[in-house]
Coordinates of C-alpha atoms and ligand atoms in Angstrom, one line a residue:
Chain A
X1 CA -96.9 134.2 307.8
X2 CA -94.3 133.5 304.8
X3 CA -94.9 135.6 301.9
X4 CA -96.8 134.2 299.1
X5 CA -96.0 135.6 295.4
X6 CA -98.9 134.7 293.5
X7 CA -98.7 135.3 289.4
X8 CA -100.2 133.8 286.5
X9 CA -99.1 131.1 284.6
X10 CA -99.0 130.4 280.7
X11 CA -102.7 128.7 281.1
X12 CA -104.2 131.7 282.7
X13 CA -104.3 129.6 286.0
X14 CA -102.9 131.6 289.4
X15 CA -99.7 130.1 290.7
X16 CA -98.9 130.1 294.2
X17 CA -95.0 131.0 295.0
X18 CA -93.0 130.7 299.0
X19 CA -88.9 131.3 297.5
X20 CA -88.4 130.2 301.1
X21 CA -89.5 126.5 300.7
X22 CA -89.2 126.3 296.7
X23 CA -93.0 125.8 296.6
X24 CA -94.9 126.3 293.5
X25 CA -98.1 124.8 292.7
X26 CA -100.6 125.5 291.0
X27 CA -104.1 127.5 292.9
X28 CA -107.0 124.7 292.9
X29 CA -109.8 127.0 294.3
X30 CA -110.5 130.3 296.3
X31 CA -113.2 130.8 299.3
X32 CA -114.5 134.3 297.9
X33 CA -113.5 135.2 294.5
X34 CA -115.6 138.0 292.7
X35 CA -115.4 141.1 291.4
X36 CA -116.0 143.0 294.6
X37 CA -113.3 140.2 297.0
X38 CA -110.3 137.8 297.0
X39 CA -109.5 136.0 299.7
X40 CA -110.0 133.5 302.6
X41 CA -109.3 129.6 302.4
X42 CA -106.7 129.2 299.1
X43 CA -106.3 125.5 297.8
X44 CA -103.3 124.8 296.1
X45 CA -102.1 122.2 293.8
X46 CA -100.3 119.7 296.8
X47 CA -103.7 119.7 298.8
X48 CA -102.1 121.7 301.5
X49 CA -104.5 124.6 302.2
X50 CA -103.7 128.5 303.3
X51 CA -105.9 131.7 304.7
X52 CA -105.6 135.2 303.9
X53 CA -107.9 137.8 305.0
X54 CA -110.4 138.7 302.0
X55 CA -109.0 141.8 300.3
X56 CA -111.0 144.2 298.2
X57 CA -110.8 144.9 295.3
X58 CA -109.0 142.3 294.1
X59 CA -105.4 142.3 294.1
X60 CA -103.9 142.5 290.4
X61 CA -101.3 139.7 289.7
X62 CA -98.6 139.8 290.1
X63 CA -98.6 140.2 293.8
X64 CA -96.7 139.4 297.0
X65 CA -99.4 138.3 299.9
X66 CA -98.6 136.8 303.2
X67 CA -100.8 134.6 304.0
X68 CA -101.3 132.0 307.3
X69 CA -101.1 128.2 306.8
X70 CA -104.9 127.1 307.0
Chain B
X1 CA -84.6 104.8 277.0
X2 CA -82.4 103.4 279.3
X3 CA -81.6 99.8 279.3
X4 CA -81.8 99.5 282.9
X5 CA -85.3 98.4 284.3
X6 CA -86.9 100.0 287.4
X7 CA -86.2 97.3 289.4
X8 CA -82.6 96.9 288.1
X9 CA -81.8 100.5 288.8
X10 CA -83.2 100.7 292.2
X11 CA -81.8 97.6 293.4
X12 CA -78.3 99.7 291.8
X13 CA -79.5 102.5 294.4
X14 CA -80.1 100.2 297.4
X15 CA -76.1 98.5 296.5
X16 CA -74.3 101.6 296.4
X17 CA -76.2 102.8 299.7
X18 CA -74.8 99.1 301.5
X19 CA -71.9 101.0 302.6
X20 CA -73.3 103.9 304.8
X21 CA -73.7 104.0 308.0
X22 CA -77.9 103.9 308.9
X23 CA -78.2 107.8 309.7
X24 CA -76.3 108.8 306.4
X25 CA -78.0 106.2 304.6
X26 CA -81.5 107.1 305.7
X27 CA -80.8 111.2 304.1
X28 CA -78.6 109.8 301.0
X29 CA -81.4 107.2 299.9
X30 CA -84.1 110.1 300.0
X31 CA -81.6 112.2 297.4
X32 CA -81.5 109.4 294.9
X33 CA -84.8 108.3 292.9
X34 CA -85.7 106.3 289.5
X35 CA -87.4 109.0 287.4
X36 CA -90.9 108.2 287.2
X37 CA -93.4 110.0 284.8
X38 CA -96.4 109.0 286.7
X39 CA -94.9 111.5 289.2
X40 CA -96.4 115.2 288.5
X41 CA -94.5 116.7 291.8
X42 CA -90.7 115.6 292.3
X43 CA -91.2 116.3 296.2
X44 CA -92.9 113.2 296.4
X45 CA -89.9 111.1 294.7
X46 CA -86.4 113.2 295.3
X47 CA -85.4 115.7 298.3
X48 CA -83.1 118.5 297.6
X49 CA -81.3 121.7 298.5
X50 CA -80.5 120.3 301.6
X51 CA -77.5 120.3 303.5
X52 CA -75.0 117.5 302.4
X53 CA -73.8 114.6 305.0
X54 CA -71.2 115.6 307.0
X55 CA -68.2 114.2 305.8
X56 CA -69.9 112.8 302.4
X57 CA -67.0 114.5 299.5
X58 CA -70.2 116.5 297.5
X59 CA -69.3 118.8 294.3
X60 CA -71.1 121.7 295.6
X61 CA -69.7 125.3 296.2
X62 CA -70.6 128.5 298.2
X63 CA -72.8 131.0 298.7
X64 CA -70.3 133.6 298.2
X65 CA -69.1 131.1 294.9
X66 CA -72.7 131.8 293.5
X67 CA -72.6 135.8 294.2
X68 CA -69.3 136.6 293.5
X69 CA -68.6 133.8 290.4
X70 CA -71.5 133.7 288.9
X71 CA -74.6 136.5 289.0
X72 CA -72.2 139.5 289.7
X73 CA -69.2 138.4 288.9
X74 CA -69.6 138.9 285.1
X75 CA -70.8 141.9 285.0
X76 CA -67.6 143.3 283.2
X77 CA -67.3 147.4 283.9
X78 CA -67.6 146.9 287.9
X79 CA -64.6 145.9 290.6
X80 CA -66.2 142.7 292.2
X81 CA -64.0 142.9 295.5
X82 CA -63.3 139.7 297.6
X83 CA -64.1 140.6 300.7
X84 CA -61.5 138.9 303.1
X85 CA -59.1 136.4 303.0
X86 CA -57.1 136.2 300.0
X87 CA -57.7 132.3 299.1
X88 CA -61.9 132.3 298.0
X89 CA -61.4 134.9 295.3
X90 CA -57.4 133.7 294.1
X91 CA -58.2 130.5 294.0
X92 CA -61.4 131.5 291.6
X93 CA -60.4 133.7 289.5
X94 CA -61.5 133.9 285.7
X95 CA -62.5 130.2 287.0
X96 CA -65.8 131.2 284.7
X97 CA -65.1 131.6 281.2
X98 CA -67.7 133.7 280.9
X99 CA -66.4 135.9 277.7
X100 CA -66.8 139.8 277.3
X101 CA -65.5 142.4 274.8
X102 CA -63.0 145.5 276.7
X103 CA -59.5 146.3 277.3
X104 CA -58.9 144.5 280.9
X105 CA -58.0 146.5 284.0
X106 CA -58.8 149.9 281.7
X107 CA -62.6 149.7 281.2
X108 CA -63.1 146.1 281.9
X109 CA -62.2 143.8 285.1
X110 CA -64.0 140.3 284.5
X111 CA -60.9 138.0 284.8
X112 CA -58.9 140.6 287.6
X113 CA -59.1 139.9 291.1
X114 CA -59.6 142.3 293.5
X115 CA -59.4 141.6 297.4
X116 CA -59.2 143.3 300.9
X117 CA -56.4 140.5 301.7
X118 CA -57.8 139.8 305.1
X119 CA -55.1 139.4 308.2
X120 CA -55.5 138.1 311.9
X121 CA -55.1 141.5 313.1
X122 CA -58.6 142.5 310.3
X123 CA -60.5 140.0 312.0
X124 CA -59.5 140.9 315.8
X125 CA -60.0 144.9 314.8
X126 CA -62.8 144.3 312.0
X127 CA -62.7 145.5 308.1
X128 CA -64.4 148.3 307.4
X129 CA -61.4 150.8 307.3
X130 CA -59.3 148.7 305.3
X131 CA -62.3 148.6 302.8
X132 CA -63.0 151.5 303.2
X133 CA -59.6 152.9 301.9
X134 CA -59.7 150.0 299.3
X135 CA -62.9 151.2 298.3
X136 CA -60.8 154.8 297.5
X137 CA -57.6 153.6 296.2
X138 CA -60.1 152.0 293.4
X139 CA -61.3 154.8 292.2
X140 CA -57.8 156.4 291.6
X141 CA -56.3 153.3 289.9
X142 CA -59.6 152.2 287.8
X143 CA -61.3 155.2 287.1
X144 CA -62.9 154.0 284.5
X145 CA -64.2 151.6 286.7
X146 CA -68.8 151.8 286.9
X147 CA -69.2 150.6 290.0
X148 CA -68.1 148.2 292.7
X149 CA -70.2 145.3 294.5
X150 CA -68.8 144.1 297.6
X151 CA -68.8 140.3 297.8
X152 CA -68.0 139.2 301.5
X153 CA -66.6 135.9 302.4
X154 CA -67.1 134.6 305.6
X155 CA -65.5 135.7 308.3
X156 CA -67.1 138.7 307.1
X157 CA -70.4 137.8 308.5
X158 CA -68.7 136.0 312.1
X159 CA -67.1 138.9 313.0
X160 CA -70.0 141.5 312.2
X161 CA -68.6 144.4 310.2
X162 CA -71.4 147.0 308.6
X163 CA -70.1 147.2 304.7
X164 CA -73.7 148.2 304.0
X165 CA -72.3 152.0 305.7
X166 CA -68.8 151.6 304.1
X167 CA -70.9 151.3 300.6
X168 CA -72.8 153.8 301.6
X169 CA -70.3 156.7 302.2
X170 CA -68.8 155.9 299.4
X171 CA -72.1 156.0 297.1
X172 CA -71.9 159.6 298.3
X173 CA -68.7 160.5 297.6
X174 CA -68.5 159.3 294.1
X175 CA -71.8 158.9 293.1
X176 CA -71.1 155.5 292.0
X177 CA -73.3 152.3 292.0
X178 CA -71.6 150.3 295.0
X179 CA -73.3 146.9 296.2
X180 CA -72.4 145.1 299.4
X181 CA -73.9 141.9 299.0
X182 CA -73.8 139.5 301.7
X183 CA -73.1 135.9 300.4
X184 CA -70.9 135.3 303.0
X185 CA -70.4 131.1 302.0
X186 CA -71.4 129.4 305.4
X187 CA -75.1 131.2 304.6
X188 CA -76.9 128.1 303.2
X189 CA -76.3 124.9 301.8
X190 CA -74.9 125.5 298.0
X191 CA -73.8 127.8 296.2
X192 CA -77.8 128.5 295.1
X193 CA -78.6 130.9 297.9
X194 CA -75.4 133.0 296.7
X195 CA -77.7 133.4 293.6
X196 CA -80.6 134.4 295.2
X197 CA -78.8 136.6 297.8
X198 CA -77.1 138.0 294.8
X199 CA -80.4 138.5 292.9
X200 CA -82.1 140.5 296.0
X201 CA -78.8 142.8 295.6
X202 CA -79.7 143.4 292.7
X203 CA -83.2 144.5 293.5
X204 CA -82.1 146.6 296.4
X205 CA -79.0 147.9 294.7
X206 CA -78.4 148.5 291.3
X207 CA -82.0 147.8 289.4
X208 CA -83.9 150.6 289.6
X209 CA -81.4 153.3 289.6
X210 CA -83.4 154.8 286.0
X211 CA -86.8 154.6 286.7
X212 CA -87.7 158.2 286.8
X213 CA -85.4 158.6 283.9
X214 CA -87.2 158.1 280.0
X215 CA -84.3 159.1 278.3
X216 CA -84.0 155.4 277.0
X217 CA -85.7 154.9 273.7
X218 CA -87.7 152.1 274.0
X219 CA -89.5 150.1 271.2
X220 CA -91.7 147.4 271.6
X221 CA -89.6 144.4 270.3
X222 CA -86.8 144.8 273.3
X223 CA -86.1 141.9 275.0
X224 CA -83.3 141.0 277.8
X225 CA -81.0 138.2 278.1
X226 CA -81.0 136.2 281.9
X227 CA -78.9 133.6 283.0
X228 CA -76.8 133.3 280.1
X229 CA -73.6 133.0 281.2
X230 CA -71.6 133.4 277.9
X231 CA -69.8 130.4 278.6
X232 CA -67.5 130.6 275.4
X233 CA -69.6 133.1 273.9
X234 CA -72.9 131.1 274.2
X235 CA -74.9 134.9 275.0
X236 CA -73.3 136.0 271.7
X237 CA -74.4 132.8 270.1
X238 CA -78.0 133.4 271.4
X239 CA -78.0 137.0 271.1
X240 CA -77.5 137.0 267.2
X241 CA -80.6 134.2 266.8
X242 CA -83.1 137.0 268.3
X243 CA -81.7 139.6 266.6
X244 CA -82.1 137.7 263.2
X245 CA -86.1 137.4 264.5
X246 CA -86.3 141.0 265.1
X247 CA -86.3 141.1 268.7
X248 CA -83.9 144.3 270.6
X249 CA -81.5 143.0 272.8
X250 CA -81.6 145.4 275.5
X251 CA -78.8 143.4 278.6
X252 CA -77.2 140.6 278.3
X253 CA -77.4 139.7 282.3
X254 CA -73.9 138.0 283.2
X255 CA -72.7 137.4 280.4
X256 CA -70.6 140.3 278.9
X257 CA -73.3 142.4 280.7
X258 CA -72.5 145.9 282.2
X259 CA -74.3 147.9 284.8
X260 CA -76.0 150.2 282.4
X261 CA -77.4 147.2 280.7
X262 CA -78.7 146.2 284.5
X263 CA -80.3 149.5 285.1
X264 CA -82.7 149.6 281.7
X265 CA -83.3 145.9 282.2
X266 CA -86.5 147.1 284.0
X267 CA -88.0 148.8 280.5
X268 CA -88.1 146.1 278.2
X269 CA -91.0 143.7 277.0
X270 CA -89.6 140.6 277.9
X271 CA -87.1 138.9 280.3
X272 CA -85.8 135.8 278.3
X273 CA -84.9 133.5 281.2
X274 CA -82.1 130.4 280.4
X275 CA -80.3 129.5 284.1
X276 CA -84.0 130.1 285.9
X277 CA -82.1 128.7 289.1
X278 CA -79.9 131.2 289.4
X279 CA -82.0 133.8 288.3
X280 CA -85.6 133.2 288.5
X281 CA -85.5 135.5 291.8
X282 CA -85.1 138.9 290.4
X283 CA -87.3 137.6 287.2
X284 CA -90.4 137.5 289.7
X285 CA -89.0 140.6 291.3
X286 CA -89.0 142.2 287.6
X287 CA -92.7 140.4 286.4
X288 CA -94.3 142.2 289.9
X289 CA -93.3 145.5 290.4
X290 CA -92.4 146.3 286.4
X291 CA -95.2 144.1 284.9
X292 CA -92.5 142.3 282.4
X293 CA -93.0 138.9 281.6
X294 CA -90.7 136.6 281.6
X295 CA -89.8 132.7 280.0
X296 CA -87.8 130.0 279.9
X297 CA -86.5 129.1 276.8
X298 CA -83.6 126.8 275.7
X299 CA -81.1 126.8 273.1
X300 CA -79.4 123.8 273.4
X301 CA -79.9 121.6 270.3
X302 CA -81.9 122.9 266.9
X303 CA -85.3 120.9 268.2
X304 CA -85.4 123.3 271.6
X305 CA -84.1 125.9 269.9
X306 CA -87.2 125.6 267.4
X307 CA -90.0 125.7 270.2
X308 CA -88.0 128.2 272.0
X309 CA -88.0 131.1 269.4
X310 CA -91.9 130.0 268.7
X311 CA -92.5 130.3 272.2
X312 CA -90.6 133.4 272.2
X313 CA -92.5 134.4 269.1
X314 CA -95.8 133.9 271.0
X315 CA -95.4 137.0 273.0
X316 CA -94.7 139.9 270.5
X317 CA -96.9 140.5 267.0
X318 CA -97.5 138.8 263.1
X319 CA -93.7 140.1 262.5
X320 CA -91.7 138.7 265.3
X321 CA -93.4 135.4 263.9
X322 CA -92.6 135.6 260.9
X323 CA -89.2 136.5 261.9
X324 CA -89.0 133.1 264.1
X325 CA -90.0 130.6 261.2
X326 CA -87.3 133.2 259.1
X327 CA -84.6 131.9 261.7
X328 CA -85.9 127.8 261.7
X329 CA -85.6 127.7 257.7
X330 CA -82.4 129.8 257.6
X331 CA -80.7 127.4 259.9
X332 CA -82.5 124.4 258.9
X333 CA -79.9 123.0 256.3
X334 CA -77.0 124.3 258.1
X335 CA -77.8 122.4 261.8
X336 CA -78.8 119.2 259.4
X337 CA -75.7 118.7 258.1
X338 CA -74.4 118.7 261.5
X339 CA -76.8 115.9 262.6
X340 CA -76.2 113.9 259.4
X341 CA -73.0 114.0 260.0
X342 CA -72.7 113.3 263.6
X343 CA -75.4 110.9 264.1
X344 CA -74.4 107.8 262.6
X345 CA -71.8 108.4 265.1
X346 CA -73.5 108.9 268.1
X347 CA -76.1 107.1 267.8
X348 CA -77.3 105.1 270.8
X349 CA -74.8 106.2 273.1
X350 CA -75.0 106.7 276.8
X351 CA -74.7 109.9 279.1
X352 CA -74.4 110.5 282.5
X353 CA -74.7 114.0 284.1
X354 CA -74.2 115.8 286.8
X355 CA -74.0 119.3 286.3
X356 CA -75.3 122.8 288.2
X357 CA -78.8 123.6 288.3
X358 CA -80.0 123.9 285.0
X359 CA -78.3 122.0 282.5
X360 CA -78.7 118.5 283.5
X361 CA -82.3 119.5 281.8
X362 CA -81.4 121.8 279.1
X363 CA -78.7 119.6 277.5
X364 CA -81.5 116.3 277.4
X365 CA -82.7 118.0 273.6
X366 CA -79.3 118.5 272.3
X367 CA -78.2 115.2 273.1
X368 CA -81.2 113.5 271.8
X369 CA -81.1 115.4 268.7
X370 CA -77.9 113.5 267.9
X371 CA -79.2 110.1 268.6
X372 CA -77.7 109.8 272.1
X373 CA -79.4 109.0 275.3
X374 CA -79.4 110.7 278.6
X375 CA -79.7 107.5 281.4
X376 CA -79.0 109.2 284.7
X377 CA -78.6 112.7 285.6
X378 CA -78.4 115.0 288.5
X379 CA -78.0 117.9 290.2
X380 CA -75.7 119.7 292.0
X381 CA -77.7 122.4 293.8
X382 CA -81.3 121.8 291.9
X383 CA -84.2 122.8 294.1
X384 CA -87.9 120.8 294.0
X385 CA -89.0 123.5 291.4
X386 CA -85.9 122.1 289.0
X387 CA -86.7 118.5 290.1
X388 CA -90.3 118.9 288.8
X389 CA -88.9 120.5 285.3
X390 CA -86.4 117.3 285.1
X391 CA -88.9 114.4 285.2
X392 CA -90.6 115.5 282.3
X393 CA -87.5 116.1 280.7
X394 CA -85.7 112.3 281.2
X395 CA -87.0 109.1 280.0
X396 CA -88.6 106.5 282.2
X397 CA -86.3 104.8 284.6
X398 CA -84.1 106.9 284.2
X399 CA -81.0 107.5 287.6
X400 CA -81.8 111.1 288.9
X401 CA -79.4 111.6 291.7
X402 CA -78.9 115.2 293.8
X403 CA -75.9 116.4 295.5
X404 CA -74.3 113.1 294.9
X405 CA -71.0 112.6 296.5
X406 CA -68.1 111.5 294.6
X407 CA -68.1 107.8 296.2
X408 CA -71.6 107.4 294.6
X409 CA -70.9 108.8 291.2
X410 CA -68.7 105.9 290.6
X411 CA -70.0 104.0 292.0
X412 CA -73.6 104.3 289.6
X413 CA -70.7 104.6 287.0
X414 CA -69.3 101.5 287.7
X415 CA -72.3 99.8 287.3
X416 CA -74.4 101.5 284.7
X417 CA -71.2 102.1 282.5
X418 CA -72.4 104.9 279.8
X419 CA -70.1 105.9 276.7
X420 CA -69.6 109.7 278.3
X421 CA -70.0 111.6 281.0
X422 CA -71.0 115.3 281.6
X423 CA -69.7 116.7 284.3
X424 CA -66.9 119.4 286.1
X425 CA -63.4 119.3 286.6
X426 CA -63.5 117.9 289.6
X427 CA -64.6 114.7 288.7
X428 CA -62.9 114.9 285.3
X429 CA -59.9 113.0 285.6
X430 CA -61.4 110.2 287.9
X431 CA -63.9 109.0 285.4
X432 CA -61.0 109.7 282.4
X433 CA -58.7 107.4 284.1
X434 CA -61.3 105.0 284.8
X435 CA -60.9 104.7 280.4
X436 CA -64.2 106.7 280.1
X437 CA -65.1 109.3 277.7
X438 CA -65.9 113.0 280.1
X439 CA -66.5 116.1 278.8
X440 CA -66.7 119.2 281.0
X441 CA -70.4 120.7 281.0
X442 CA -69.4 124.0 283.3
X443 CA -66.8 125.0 281.4
X444 CA -67.6 123.4 278.3
X445 CA -63.8 121.8 277.8
X446 CA -62.2 125.3 277.2
X447 CA -64.3 125.2 273.7
X448 CA -67.5 126.4 272.8
X449 CA -70.7 128.1 272.6
X450 CA -72.7 125.2 272.6
X451 CA -76.0 127.3 272.4
X452 CA -77.5 128.2 269.3
X453 CA -77.3 126.7 266.0
X454 CA -73.6 127.5 265.7
X455 CA -73.2 126.0 269.3
X456 CA -75.0 123.2 267.9
X457 CA -72.4 122.5 265.7
X458 CA -69.4 123.1 267.7
X459 CA -71.1 120.7 270.2
X460 CA -71.7 117.9 268.3
X461 CA -68.0 117.8 267.0
X462 CA -66.9 117.7 270.8
X463 CA -68.6 114.9 272.1
X464 CA -67.8 113.3 268.5
X465 CA -64.4 114.7 269.5
X466 CA -64.2 113.1 273.2
X467 CA -65.8 109.9 272.8
X468 CA -64.4 108.6 269.2
X469 CA -61.0 109.2 270.3
X470 CA -58.9 106.3 269.3
X471 CA -56.7 107.3 272.9
X472 CA -59.4 105.5 274.8
X473 CA -58.6 102.4 272.7
X474 CA -55.1 102.6 274.1
X475 CA -55.4 102.6 278.1
X476 CA -54.2 99.1 278.6
X477 CA -50.6 98.4 278.1
X478 CA -49.6 96.8 275.5
X479 CA -48.3 94.0 278.5
X480 CA -52.0 93.7 279.9
X481 CA -53.5 93.3 276.2
X482 CA -53.4 89.8 276.4
X483 CA -54.8 89.4 279.6
X484 CA -57.2 92.2 279.6
X485 CA -60.2 89.4 277.9
X486 CA -59.2 87.8 281.2
X487 CA -59.5 90.4 283.4
X488 CA -63.1 91.2 282.3
X489 CA -64.1 87.8 282.8
X490 CA -62.9 87.4 286.0
X491 CA -64.5 90.4 286.8
Ligands
LIG1 S1 -66.9 128.7 302.3 FE1 -66.3 131.1 302.6 S2 -64.0 130.4 303.0 FE2 -64.5 129.2 301.3 S3 -64.6 130.3 299.3 FE3 -66.6 130.4 300.4 S4 -66.4 132.6 301.0 FE4 -64.3 131.9 301.0

């Protein structure tokens, strides 16, 4: 369960950053992304999938969350 | 564009790899590549931040070097104790030219070496007592110090000393900031992990000291300069540009920096990050905790300065945007004169770089402003994210080498035949003896600053001075002069 920092880049896209792995990529899709909840399966630019239990209300970015490998 | 084609460069890599045993060859292969603009992500073409091949001579440093030398060392009003044997601190003492203002030994301590000078008995019985005594002595001898950091060297981690406890006890006594840093040299594969550990120590022991204190009067235009190490005065040359455009520089970390500037950084509106590799961790932390945005900028060469000033101004209102334009316009005549003078002398010259974690991509713009071309570049301790950023900066089919070994670098140079090499002091004399002009791109060869418009003028002069120095024609002794032409033909 790596901790992942999620922040917005200048274009407003979400960036998925895992310090330990030097992995930084944009988030392409989030399973649940509504005003009430955020989370589920998250896919990032390199094609890998990660999972987090949906959080409600959605977290304010930037923030650090713990993801599971999906 | 490099004048070697993709195929030529690729076959050069293969040729150089020939001499390695099978296993080493496989490892090193992954660290050498030919730049390809079609690739978006560097991990598809190059491996980085991996352990060096045992036995191969590389150019890296240790985690202690990353913390003591780079991140903490230049905080001038703190005392940085090299905790462990005397050598690590003494042989690196004052090696980085981070300039600072102050009276050394009275209120600033940048170029001094403090060490606990471990002996056998400290290894056997533990060094905590010695450390506690040392910290008290420091208080008596240097009462104006604003705090102490304990920079662990290899043995500390191996014998398992509890430096945190000593630090806490001392902090209780004096109330000053005492930072234990677990940056033992054996941690990680290079100095890069030392930067990370040092950043984490800043976060845990120093950064939040003034969180509940609002006595510092802030403005809307407060910024902090992170990761500019003031080599030869770099940060000063950058600072004046920011101030001229109307910003207020509250903190200059690690380049004429002080602990109080560090503590005030969480109150700024924008963190300006020059060296991404060594300071991105703390910038990300401040973004998360205090909501301070950060941006990478590049103050090498007028093209990049102009881009960066505009990008910085984007974060502020119109008065700053106008300020940026004003600064650009003000210096235009100055840098144009520099380009007009030096470009004809340097046009078309080829440069090979091999530097630490930022400059292999950041200085490219400055060379291009002078009409020069970077034909090979590489990082000692860059990570994937650095190579991601590099792919876009260098030309297609350029040779890229990660954690290059002494042998590979020499062979590349022999084949690529650059007109100038920019790397560190360890590489300097080898290449100079091979007859190739060389500039130290870590310490600016005792010159500098190179940042900002003022720095660009010095940069251009230095490159010209080195490249067009008449001495390169006199390397062959007169009694060999006649046979020189034949020797080349025979090669
Ligand atoms: S690797 Fe260890 S012993 Fe060597 S300089 Fe670094 S801290 Fe000192």
